[in-house]
PDB file of C-alpha atoms in Angstrom:
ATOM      1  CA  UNK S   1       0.000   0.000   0.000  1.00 45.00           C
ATOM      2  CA  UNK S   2       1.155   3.395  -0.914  1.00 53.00           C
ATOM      3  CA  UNK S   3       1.627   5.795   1.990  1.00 64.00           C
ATOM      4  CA  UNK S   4      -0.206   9.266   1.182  1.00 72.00           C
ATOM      5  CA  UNK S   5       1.490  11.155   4.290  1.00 86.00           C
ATOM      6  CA  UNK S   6       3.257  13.876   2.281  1.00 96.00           C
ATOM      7  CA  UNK S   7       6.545  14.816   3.808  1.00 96.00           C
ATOM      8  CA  UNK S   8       4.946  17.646   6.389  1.00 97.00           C
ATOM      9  CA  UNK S   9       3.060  14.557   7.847  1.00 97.00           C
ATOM     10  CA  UNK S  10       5.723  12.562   8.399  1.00 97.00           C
ATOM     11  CA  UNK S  11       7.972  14.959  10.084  1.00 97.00           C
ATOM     12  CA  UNK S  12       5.087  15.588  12.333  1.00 97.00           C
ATOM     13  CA  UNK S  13       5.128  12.356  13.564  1.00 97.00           C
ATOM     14  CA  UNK S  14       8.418  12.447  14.715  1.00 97.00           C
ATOM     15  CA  UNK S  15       7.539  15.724  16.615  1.00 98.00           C
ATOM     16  CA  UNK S  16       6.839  16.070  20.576  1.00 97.00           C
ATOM     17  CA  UNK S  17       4.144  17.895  19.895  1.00 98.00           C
ATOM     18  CA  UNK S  18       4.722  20.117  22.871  1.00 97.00           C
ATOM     19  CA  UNK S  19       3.262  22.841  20.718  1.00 97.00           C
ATOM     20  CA  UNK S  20       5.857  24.880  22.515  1.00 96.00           C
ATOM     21  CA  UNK S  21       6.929  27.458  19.954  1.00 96.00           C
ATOM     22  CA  UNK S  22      10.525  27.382  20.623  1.00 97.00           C
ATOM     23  CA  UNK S  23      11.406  26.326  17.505  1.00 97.00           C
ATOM     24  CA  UNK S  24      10.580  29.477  16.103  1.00 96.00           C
ATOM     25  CA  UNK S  25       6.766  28.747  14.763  1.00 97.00           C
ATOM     26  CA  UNK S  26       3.428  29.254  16.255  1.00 94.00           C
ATOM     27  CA  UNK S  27       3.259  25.214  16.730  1.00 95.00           C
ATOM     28  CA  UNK S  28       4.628  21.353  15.616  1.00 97.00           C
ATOM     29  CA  UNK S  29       2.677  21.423  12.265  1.00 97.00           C
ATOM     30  CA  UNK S  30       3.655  25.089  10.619  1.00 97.00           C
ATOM     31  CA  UNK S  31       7.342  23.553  11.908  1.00 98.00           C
ATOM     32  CA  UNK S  32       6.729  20.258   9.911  1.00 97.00           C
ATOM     33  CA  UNK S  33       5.826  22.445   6.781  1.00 97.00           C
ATOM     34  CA  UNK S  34       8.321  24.679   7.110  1.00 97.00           C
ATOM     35  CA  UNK S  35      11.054  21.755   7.210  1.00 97.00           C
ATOM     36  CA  UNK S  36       9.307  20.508   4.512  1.00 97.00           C
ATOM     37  CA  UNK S  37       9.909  23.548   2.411  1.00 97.00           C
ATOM     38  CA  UNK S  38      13.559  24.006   3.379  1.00 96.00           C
ATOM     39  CA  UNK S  39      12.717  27.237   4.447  1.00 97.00           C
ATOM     40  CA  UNK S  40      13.656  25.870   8.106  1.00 97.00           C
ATOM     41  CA  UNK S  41      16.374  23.587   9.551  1.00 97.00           C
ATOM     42  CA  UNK S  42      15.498  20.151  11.013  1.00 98.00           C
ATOM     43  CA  UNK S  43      17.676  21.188  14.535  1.00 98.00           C
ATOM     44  CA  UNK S  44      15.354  24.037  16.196  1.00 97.00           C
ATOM     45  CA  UNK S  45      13.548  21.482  18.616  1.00 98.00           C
ATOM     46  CA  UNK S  46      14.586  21.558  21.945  1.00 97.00           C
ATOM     47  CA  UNK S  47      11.804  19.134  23.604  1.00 97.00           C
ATOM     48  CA  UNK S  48      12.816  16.251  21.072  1.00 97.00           C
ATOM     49  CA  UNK S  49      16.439  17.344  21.761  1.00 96.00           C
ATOM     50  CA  UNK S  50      19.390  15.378  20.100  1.00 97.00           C
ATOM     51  CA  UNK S  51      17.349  12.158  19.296  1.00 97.00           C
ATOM     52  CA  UNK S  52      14.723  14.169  17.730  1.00 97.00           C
ATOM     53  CA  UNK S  53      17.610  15.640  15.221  1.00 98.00           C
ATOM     54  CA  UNK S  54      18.662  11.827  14.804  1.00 98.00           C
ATOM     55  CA  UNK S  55      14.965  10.903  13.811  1.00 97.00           C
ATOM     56  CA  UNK S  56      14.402  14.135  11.677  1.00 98.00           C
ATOM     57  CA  UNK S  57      17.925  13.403   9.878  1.00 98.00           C
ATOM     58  CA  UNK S  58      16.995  10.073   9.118  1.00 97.00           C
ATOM     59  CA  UNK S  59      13.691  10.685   7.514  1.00 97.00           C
ATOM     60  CA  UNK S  60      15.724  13.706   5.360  1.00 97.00           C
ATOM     61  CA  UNK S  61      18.718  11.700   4.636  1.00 97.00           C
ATOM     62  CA  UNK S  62      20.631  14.409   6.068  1.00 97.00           C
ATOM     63  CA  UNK S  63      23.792  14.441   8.700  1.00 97.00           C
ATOM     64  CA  UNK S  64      22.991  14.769  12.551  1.00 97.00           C
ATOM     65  CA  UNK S  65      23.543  18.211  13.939  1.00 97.00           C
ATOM     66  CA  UNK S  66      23.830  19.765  17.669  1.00 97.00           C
ATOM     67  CA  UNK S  67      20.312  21.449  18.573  1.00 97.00           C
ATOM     68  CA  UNK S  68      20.659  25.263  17.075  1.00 97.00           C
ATOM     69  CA  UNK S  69      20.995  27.072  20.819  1.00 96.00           C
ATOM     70  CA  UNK S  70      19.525  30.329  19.518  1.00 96.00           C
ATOM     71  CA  UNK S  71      16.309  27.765  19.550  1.00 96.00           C
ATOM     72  CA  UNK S  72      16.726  26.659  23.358  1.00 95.00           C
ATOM     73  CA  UNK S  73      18.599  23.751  24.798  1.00 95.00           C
ATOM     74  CA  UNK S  74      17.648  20.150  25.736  1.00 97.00           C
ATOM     75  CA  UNK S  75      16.369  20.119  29.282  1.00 96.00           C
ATOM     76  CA  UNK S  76      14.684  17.680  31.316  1.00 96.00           C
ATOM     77  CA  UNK S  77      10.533  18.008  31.079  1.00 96.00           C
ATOM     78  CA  UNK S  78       9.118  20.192  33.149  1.00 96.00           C
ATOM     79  CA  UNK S  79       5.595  20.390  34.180  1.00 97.00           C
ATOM     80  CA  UNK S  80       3.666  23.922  35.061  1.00 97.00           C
ATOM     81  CA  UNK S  81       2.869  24.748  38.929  1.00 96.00           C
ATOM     82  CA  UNK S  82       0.792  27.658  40.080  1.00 95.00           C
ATOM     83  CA  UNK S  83       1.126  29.254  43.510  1.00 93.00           C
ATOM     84  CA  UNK S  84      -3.004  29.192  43.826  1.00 85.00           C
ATOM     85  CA  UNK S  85      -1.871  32.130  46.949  1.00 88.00           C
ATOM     86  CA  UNK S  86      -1.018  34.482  44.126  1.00 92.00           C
ATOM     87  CA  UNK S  87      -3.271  33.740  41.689  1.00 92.00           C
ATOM     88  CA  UNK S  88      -5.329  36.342  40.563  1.00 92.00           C
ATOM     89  CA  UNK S  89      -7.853  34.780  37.957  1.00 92.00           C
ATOM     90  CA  UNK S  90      -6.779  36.751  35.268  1.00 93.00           C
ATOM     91  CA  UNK S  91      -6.772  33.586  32.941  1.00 93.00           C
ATOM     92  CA  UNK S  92      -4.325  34.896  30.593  1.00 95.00           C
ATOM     93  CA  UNK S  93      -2.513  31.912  31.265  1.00 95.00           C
ATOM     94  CA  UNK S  94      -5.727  29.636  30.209  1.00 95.00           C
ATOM     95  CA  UNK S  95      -5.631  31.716  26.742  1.00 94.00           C
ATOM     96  CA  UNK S  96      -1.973  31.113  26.400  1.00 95.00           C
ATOM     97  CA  UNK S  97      -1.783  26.987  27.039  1.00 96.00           C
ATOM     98  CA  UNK S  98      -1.613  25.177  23.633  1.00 96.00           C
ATOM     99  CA  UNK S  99      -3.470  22.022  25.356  1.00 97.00           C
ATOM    100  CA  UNK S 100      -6.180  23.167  27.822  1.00 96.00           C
ATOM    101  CA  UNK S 101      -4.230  21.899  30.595  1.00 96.00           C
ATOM    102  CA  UNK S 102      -5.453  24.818  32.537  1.00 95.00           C
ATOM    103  CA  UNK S 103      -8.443  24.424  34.831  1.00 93.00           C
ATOM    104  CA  UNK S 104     -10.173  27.963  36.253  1.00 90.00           C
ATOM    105  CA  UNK S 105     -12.360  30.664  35.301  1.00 89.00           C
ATOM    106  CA  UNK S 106     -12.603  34.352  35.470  1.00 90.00           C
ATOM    107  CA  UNK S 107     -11.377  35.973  39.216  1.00 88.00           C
ATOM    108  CA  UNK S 108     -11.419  32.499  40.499  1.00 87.00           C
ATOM    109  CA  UNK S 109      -8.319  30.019  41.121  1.00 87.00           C
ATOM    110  CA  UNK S 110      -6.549  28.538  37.901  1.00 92.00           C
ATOM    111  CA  UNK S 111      -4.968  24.666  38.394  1.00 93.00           C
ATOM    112  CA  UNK S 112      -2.910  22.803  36.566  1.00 94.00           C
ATOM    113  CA  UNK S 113      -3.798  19.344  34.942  1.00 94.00           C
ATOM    114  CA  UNK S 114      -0.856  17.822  35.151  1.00 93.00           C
ATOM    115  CA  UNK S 115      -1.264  14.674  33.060  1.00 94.00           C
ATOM    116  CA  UNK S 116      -1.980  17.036  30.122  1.00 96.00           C
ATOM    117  CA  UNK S 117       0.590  19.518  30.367  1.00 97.00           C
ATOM    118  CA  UNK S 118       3.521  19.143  27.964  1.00 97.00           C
ATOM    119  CA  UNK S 119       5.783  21.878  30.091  1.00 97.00           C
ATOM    120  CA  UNK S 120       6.106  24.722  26.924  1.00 96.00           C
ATOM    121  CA  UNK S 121       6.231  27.457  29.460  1.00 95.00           C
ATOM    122  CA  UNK S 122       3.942  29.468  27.402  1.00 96.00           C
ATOM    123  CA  UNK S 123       1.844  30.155  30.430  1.00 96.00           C
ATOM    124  CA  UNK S 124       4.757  31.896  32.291  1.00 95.00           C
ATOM    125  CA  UNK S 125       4.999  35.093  30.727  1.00 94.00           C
ATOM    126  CA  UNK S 126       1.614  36.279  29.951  1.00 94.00           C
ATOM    127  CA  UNK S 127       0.988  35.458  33.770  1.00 95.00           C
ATOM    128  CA  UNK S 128       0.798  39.108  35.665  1.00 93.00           C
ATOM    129  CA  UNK S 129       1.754  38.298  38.794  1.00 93.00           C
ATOM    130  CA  UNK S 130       4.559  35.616  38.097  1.00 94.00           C
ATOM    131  CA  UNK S 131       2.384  33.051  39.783  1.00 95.00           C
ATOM    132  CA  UNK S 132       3.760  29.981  37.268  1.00 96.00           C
ATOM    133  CA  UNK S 133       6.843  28.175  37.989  1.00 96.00           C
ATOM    134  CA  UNK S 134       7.840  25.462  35.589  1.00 96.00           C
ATOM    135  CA  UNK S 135       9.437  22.599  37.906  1.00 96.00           C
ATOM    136  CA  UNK S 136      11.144  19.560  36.351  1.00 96.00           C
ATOM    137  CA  UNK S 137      10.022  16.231  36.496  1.00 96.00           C
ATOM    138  CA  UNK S 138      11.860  14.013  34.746  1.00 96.00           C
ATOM    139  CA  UNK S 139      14.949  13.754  36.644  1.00 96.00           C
ATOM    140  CA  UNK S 140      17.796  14.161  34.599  1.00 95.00           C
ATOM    141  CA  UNK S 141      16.035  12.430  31.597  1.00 97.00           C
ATOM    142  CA  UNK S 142      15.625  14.822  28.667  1.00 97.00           C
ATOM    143  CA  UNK S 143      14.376  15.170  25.037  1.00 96.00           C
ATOM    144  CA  UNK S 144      12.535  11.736  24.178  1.00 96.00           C
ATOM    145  CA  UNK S 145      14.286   9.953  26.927  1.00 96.00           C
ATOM    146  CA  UNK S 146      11.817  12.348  29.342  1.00 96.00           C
ATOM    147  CA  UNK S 147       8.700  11.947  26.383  1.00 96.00           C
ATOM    148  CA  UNK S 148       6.801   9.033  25.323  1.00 96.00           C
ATOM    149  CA  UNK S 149       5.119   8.299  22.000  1.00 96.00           C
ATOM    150  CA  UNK S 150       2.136   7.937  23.774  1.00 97.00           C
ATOM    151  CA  UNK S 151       2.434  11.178  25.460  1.00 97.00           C
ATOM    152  CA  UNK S 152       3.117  12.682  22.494  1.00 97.00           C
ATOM    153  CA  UNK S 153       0.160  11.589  20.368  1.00 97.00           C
ATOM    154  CA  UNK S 154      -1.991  12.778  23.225  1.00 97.00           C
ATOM    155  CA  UNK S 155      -0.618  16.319  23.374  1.00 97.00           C
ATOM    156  CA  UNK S 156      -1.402  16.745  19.500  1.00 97.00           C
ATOM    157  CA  UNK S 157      -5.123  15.244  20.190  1.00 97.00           C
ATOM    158  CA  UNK S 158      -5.878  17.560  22.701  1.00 96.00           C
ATOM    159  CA  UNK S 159      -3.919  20.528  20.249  1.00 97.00           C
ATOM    160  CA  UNK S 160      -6.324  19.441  17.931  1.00 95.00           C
ATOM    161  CA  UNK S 161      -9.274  19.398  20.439  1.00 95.00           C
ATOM    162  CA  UNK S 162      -8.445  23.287  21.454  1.00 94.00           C
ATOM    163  CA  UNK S 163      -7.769  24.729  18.081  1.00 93.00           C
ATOM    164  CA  UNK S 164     -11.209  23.093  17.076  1.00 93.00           C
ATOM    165  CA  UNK S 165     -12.483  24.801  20.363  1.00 91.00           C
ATOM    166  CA  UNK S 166     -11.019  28.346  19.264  1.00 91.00           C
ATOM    167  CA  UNK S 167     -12.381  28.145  15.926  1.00 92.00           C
ATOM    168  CA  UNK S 168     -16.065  26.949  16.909  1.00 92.00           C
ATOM    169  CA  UNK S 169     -15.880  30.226  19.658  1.00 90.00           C
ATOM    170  CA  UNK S 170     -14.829  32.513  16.765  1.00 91.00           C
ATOM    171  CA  UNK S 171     -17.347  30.869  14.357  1.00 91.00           C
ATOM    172  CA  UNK S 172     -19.710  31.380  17.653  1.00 92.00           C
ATOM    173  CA  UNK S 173     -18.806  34.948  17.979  1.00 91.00           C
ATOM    174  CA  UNK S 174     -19.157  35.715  13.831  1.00 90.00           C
ATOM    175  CA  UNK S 175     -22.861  34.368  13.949  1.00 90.00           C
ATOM    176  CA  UNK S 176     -23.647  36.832  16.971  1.00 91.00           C
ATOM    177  CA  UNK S 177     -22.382  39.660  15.079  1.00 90.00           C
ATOM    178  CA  UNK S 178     -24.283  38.992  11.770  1.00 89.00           C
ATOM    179  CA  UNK S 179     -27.177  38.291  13.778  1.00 88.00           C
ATOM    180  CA  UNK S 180     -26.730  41.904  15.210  1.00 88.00           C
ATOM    181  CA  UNK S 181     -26.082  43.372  11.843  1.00 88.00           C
ATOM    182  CA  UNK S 182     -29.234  41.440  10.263  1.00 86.00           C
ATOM    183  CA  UNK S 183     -31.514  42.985  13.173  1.00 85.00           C
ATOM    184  CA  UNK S 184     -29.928  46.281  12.632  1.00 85.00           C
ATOM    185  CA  UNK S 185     -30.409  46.161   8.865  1.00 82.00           C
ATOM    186  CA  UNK S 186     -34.159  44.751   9.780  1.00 81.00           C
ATOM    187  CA  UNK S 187     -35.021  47.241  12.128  1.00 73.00           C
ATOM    188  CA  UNK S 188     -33.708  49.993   9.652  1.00 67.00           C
ATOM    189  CA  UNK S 189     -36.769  51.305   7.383  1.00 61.00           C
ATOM    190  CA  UNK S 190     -36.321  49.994   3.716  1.00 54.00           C
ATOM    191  CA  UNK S 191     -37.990  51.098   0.512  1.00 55.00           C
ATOM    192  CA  UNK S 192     -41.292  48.989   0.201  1.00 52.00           C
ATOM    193  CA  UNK S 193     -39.825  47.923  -3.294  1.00 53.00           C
ATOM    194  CA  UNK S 194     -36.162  46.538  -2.321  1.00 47.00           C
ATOM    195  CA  UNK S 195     -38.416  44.895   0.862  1.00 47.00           C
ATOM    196  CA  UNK S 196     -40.452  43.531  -1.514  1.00 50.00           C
ATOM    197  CA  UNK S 197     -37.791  41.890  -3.722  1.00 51.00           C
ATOM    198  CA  UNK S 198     -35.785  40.515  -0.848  1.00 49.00           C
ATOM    199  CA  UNK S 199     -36.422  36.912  -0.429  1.00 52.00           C
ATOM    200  CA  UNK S 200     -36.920  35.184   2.965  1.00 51.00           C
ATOM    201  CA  UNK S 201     -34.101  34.488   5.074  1.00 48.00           C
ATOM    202  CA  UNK S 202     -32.881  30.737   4.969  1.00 50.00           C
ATOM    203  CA  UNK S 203     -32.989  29.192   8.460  1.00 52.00           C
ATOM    204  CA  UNK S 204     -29.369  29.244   8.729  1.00 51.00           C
ATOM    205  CA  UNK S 205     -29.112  30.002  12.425  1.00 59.00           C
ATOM    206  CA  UNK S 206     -29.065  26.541  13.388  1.00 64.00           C
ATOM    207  CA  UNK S 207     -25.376  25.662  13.173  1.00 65.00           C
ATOM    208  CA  UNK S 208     -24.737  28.664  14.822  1.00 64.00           C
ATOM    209  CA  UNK S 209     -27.177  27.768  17.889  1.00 68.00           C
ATOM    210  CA  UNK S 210     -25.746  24.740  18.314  1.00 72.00           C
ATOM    211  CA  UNK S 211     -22.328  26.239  18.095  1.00 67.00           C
ATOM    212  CA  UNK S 212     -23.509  28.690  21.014  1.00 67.00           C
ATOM    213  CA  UNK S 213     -24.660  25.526  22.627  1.00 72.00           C
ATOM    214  CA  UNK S 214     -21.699  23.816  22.973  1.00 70.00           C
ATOM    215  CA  UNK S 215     -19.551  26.891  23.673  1.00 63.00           C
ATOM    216  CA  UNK S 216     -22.669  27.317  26.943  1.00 67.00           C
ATOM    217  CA  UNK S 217     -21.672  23.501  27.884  1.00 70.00           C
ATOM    218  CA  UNK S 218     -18.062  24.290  28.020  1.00 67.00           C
ATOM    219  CA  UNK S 219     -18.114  27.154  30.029  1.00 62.00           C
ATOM    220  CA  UNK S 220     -20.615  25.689  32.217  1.00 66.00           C
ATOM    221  CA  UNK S 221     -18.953  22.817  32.644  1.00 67.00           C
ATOM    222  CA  UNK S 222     -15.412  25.314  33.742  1.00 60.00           C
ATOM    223  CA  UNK S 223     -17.651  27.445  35.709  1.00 60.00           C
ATOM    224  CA  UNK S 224     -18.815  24.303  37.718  1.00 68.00           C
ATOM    225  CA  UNK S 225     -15.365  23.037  38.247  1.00 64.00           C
ATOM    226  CA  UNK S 226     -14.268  26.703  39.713  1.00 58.00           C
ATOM    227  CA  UNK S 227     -17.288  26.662  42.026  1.00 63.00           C
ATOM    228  CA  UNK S 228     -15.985  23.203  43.385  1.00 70.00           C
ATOM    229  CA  UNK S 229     -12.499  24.723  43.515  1.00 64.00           C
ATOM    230  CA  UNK S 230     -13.680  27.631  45.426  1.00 60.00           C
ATOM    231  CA  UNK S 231     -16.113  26.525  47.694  1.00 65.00           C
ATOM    232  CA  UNK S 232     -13.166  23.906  49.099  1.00 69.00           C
ATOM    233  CA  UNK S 233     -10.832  26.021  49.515  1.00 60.00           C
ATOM    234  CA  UNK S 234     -13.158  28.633  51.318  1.00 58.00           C
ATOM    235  CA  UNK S 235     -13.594  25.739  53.371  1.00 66.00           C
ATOM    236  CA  UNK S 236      -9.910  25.440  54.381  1.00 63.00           C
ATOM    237  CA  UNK S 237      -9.514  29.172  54.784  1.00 54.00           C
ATOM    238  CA  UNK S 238      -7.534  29.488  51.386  1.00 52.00           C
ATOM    239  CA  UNK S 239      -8.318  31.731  48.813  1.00 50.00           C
ATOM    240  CA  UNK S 240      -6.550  34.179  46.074  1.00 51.00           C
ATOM    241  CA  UNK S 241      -5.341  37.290  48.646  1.00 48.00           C
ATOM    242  CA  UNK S 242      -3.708  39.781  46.687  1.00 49.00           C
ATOM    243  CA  UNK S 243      -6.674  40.842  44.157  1.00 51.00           C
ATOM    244  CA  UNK S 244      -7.200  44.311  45.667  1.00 54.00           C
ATOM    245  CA  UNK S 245      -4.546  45.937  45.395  1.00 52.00           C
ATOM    246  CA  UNK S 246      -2.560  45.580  41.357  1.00 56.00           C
ATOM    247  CA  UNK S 247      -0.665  47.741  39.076  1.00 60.00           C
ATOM    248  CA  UNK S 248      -1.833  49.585  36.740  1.00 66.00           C
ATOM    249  CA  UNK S 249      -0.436  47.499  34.220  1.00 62.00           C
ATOM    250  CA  UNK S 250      -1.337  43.985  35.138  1.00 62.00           C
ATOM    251  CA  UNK S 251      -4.915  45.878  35.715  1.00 68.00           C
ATOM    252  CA  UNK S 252      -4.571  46.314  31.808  1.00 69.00           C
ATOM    253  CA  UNK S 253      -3.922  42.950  30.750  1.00 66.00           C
ATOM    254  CA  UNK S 254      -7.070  41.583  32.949  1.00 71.00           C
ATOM    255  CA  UNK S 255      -9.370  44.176  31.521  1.00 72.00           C
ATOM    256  CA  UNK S 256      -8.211  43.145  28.048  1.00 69.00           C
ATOM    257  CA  UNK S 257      -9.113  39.354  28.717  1.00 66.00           C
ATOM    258  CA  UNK S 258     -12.356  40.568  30.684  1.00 67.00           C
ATOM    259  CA  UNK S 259     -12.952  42.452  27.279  1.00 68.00           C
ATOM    260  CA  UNK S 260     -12.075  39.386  25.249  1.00 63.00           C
ATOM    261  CA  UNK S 261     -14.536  37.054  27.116  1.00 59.00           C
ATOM    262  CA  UNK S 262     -17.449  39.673  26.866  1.00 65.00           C
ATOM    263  CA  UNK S 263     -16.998  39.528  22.878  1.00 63.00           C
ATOM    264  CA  UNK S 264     -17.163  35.867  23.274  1.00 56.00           C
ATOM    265  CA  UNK S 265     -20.618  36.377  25.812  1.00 58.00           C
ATOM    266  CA  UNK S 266     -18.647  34.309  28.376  1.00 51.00           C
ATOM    267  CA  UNK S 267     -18.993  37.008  30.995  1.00 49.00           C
ATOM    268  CA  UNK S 268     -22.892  37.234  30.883  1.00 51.00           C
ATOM    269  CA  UNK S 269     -23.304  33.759  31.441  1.00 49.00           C
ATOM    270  CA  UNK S 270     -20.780  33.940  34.359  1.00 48.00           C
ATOM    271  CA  UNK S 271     -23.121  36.382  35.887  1.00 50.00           C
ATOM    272  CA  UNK S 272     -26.321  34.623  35.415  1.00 51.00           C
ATOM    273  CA  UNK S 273     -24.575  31.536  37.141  1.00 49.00           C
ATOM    274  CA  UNK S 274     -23.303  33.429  39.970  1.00 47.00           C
ATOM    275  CA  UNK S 275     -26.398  35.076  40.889  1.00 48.00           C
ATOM    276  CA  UNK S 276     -28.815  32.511  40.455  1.00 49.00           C
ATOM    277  CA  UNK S 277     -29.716  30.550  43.351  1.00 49.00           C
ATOM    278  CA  UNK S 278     -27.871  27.236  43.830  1.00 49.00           C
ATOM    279  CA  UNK S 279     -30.863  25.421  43.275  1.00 47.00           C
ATOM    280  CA  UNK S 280     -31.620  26.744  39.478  1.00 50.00           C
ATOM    281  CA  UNK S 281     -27.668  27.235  38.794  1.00 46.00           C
ATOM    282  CA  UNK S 282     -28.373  23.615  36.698  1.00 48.00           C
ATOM    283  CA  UNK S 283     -31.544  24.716  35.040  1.00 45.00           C
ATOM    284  CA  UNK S 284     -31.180  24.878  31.192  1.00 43.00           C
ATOM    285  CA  UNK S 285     -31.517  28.682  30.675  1.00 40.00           C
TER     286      UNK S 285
END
């Protein structure tokens, strides 16, 4: 049987898929095409580390070369930790992981999933009040020696699973906004002639409600896990403690995400949630 990979497939395969960007693109697949094309080298992936060079040069038929350090160096794996004492619940570090390993919701305490995070540090910087630390775990094991196969092909389903997520939440978002302009162009008066050639709208606003739907499941379903979150560690005393009291400047970067989830109609549902009573929090809207 013929294989009908082209070449960008195959180099995928051999990828982490830690979808860490250090290698210079926005994840492992625009890397695999870009190798593809020549227009990058085969040696600027630090989580697959010298055996991933081996593996890459193999497939190519090209000589092994050292990691290129301007890309990063071959460490041991580490896995993201957040000080829940600091947390704010900005979640600009929820927007920023590649693989929804990120549990939280808006002012309320982020956690880490551990079993899905694939230690890319891209969580630490957009992170206001440097509440992430990214502690090794894999002893002094590094590149594949610290990575399984099976890890690997996990981290690029659940890639998958949250690009799919971001695109049915934009897809979401562009319904809402023709549905505005429609009403707005409805409302508007129109000559009685161009109202009279206009044919009827097709019912094409059912993809879109069950695109809305599912995006109202998922943050229902975060919003839920928060509550859980909070309401323990209320319990236990424990609780974010410096949310009073921040810069101007890490003010800014919340107020952008708050501004980013009210496009998306995430922070209207939060509200209903929070200020129903507990007994109709469950109730379909």
């Amino acid at each position: 049987m013929n294989d009908s990979r082209t070449l960008a497939d195959r180099i995928e395969d051999l990828l982490p898929q830690t979808q860490c960007t250090k290698c210079g693109y926005d994840g492992c697949r625009p890397y695999a095409e870009a190798v593809a094309a020549g227009t990058a080298s085969y040696n600027q992936c630090p989580p697959g580390g010298a055996e991933g060079v081996v593996r890459l040069a193999h497939l190519l038929g090209k000589p092994v070369i050292p990691i290129n350090p301007d890309n990063g160096v071959e460490r041991p794996r580490p896995v993201a930790f957040i000080d829940e004492q600091l947390c704010i619940g900005c979640t600009l570090c929820i927007q920023a992981c590649p693989v929804d390993a990120i549990v939280g919701a808006p002012k309320q305490m982020h956690t880490i999933v551990q079993d899905l995070c694939t230690g890319c540090d891209l969580c630490v910087a957009p992170c206001p009040v440097d509440c992430i630390a990214m502690i090794p775990v894999t002893g002094d094991a590094t590149g594949w020696d610290a990575w399984t196969q099976q890890q690997a092909d996990e981290a690029r389903l659940h890639h998958d699973r949250h690009q799919a997520r971001l695109a049915a939440e934009r897809d979401a978002a562009e319904a809402r906004a023709a549905a505005r302009r429609a009403a707005a162009s409805v409302a508007a008066p129109a000559p009685v002639e161009a109202a009279a050639a206009t044919p009827a709208a097709p019912a094409a606003d059912a993809p879109a409600a069950d695109a809305a739907a599912k995006k109202k499941a998922i943050i229902q379903a975060a919003l839920e896990r928060a509550r859980q979150k909070k309401a323990e560690l209320a319990a236990s005393g424990d609780g974010p403690r410096n949310t009073e009291h921040v810069s101007a400047d890490v003010q800014a970067q919340i107020d952008a995400a708050e501004a980013r989830r009210k496009r998306l109609g995430i922070d209207e549902q939060a509200q209903k949630d929070e200020s129903a009573p507990d007994g109709d929090k469950d109730k379909p809207a």
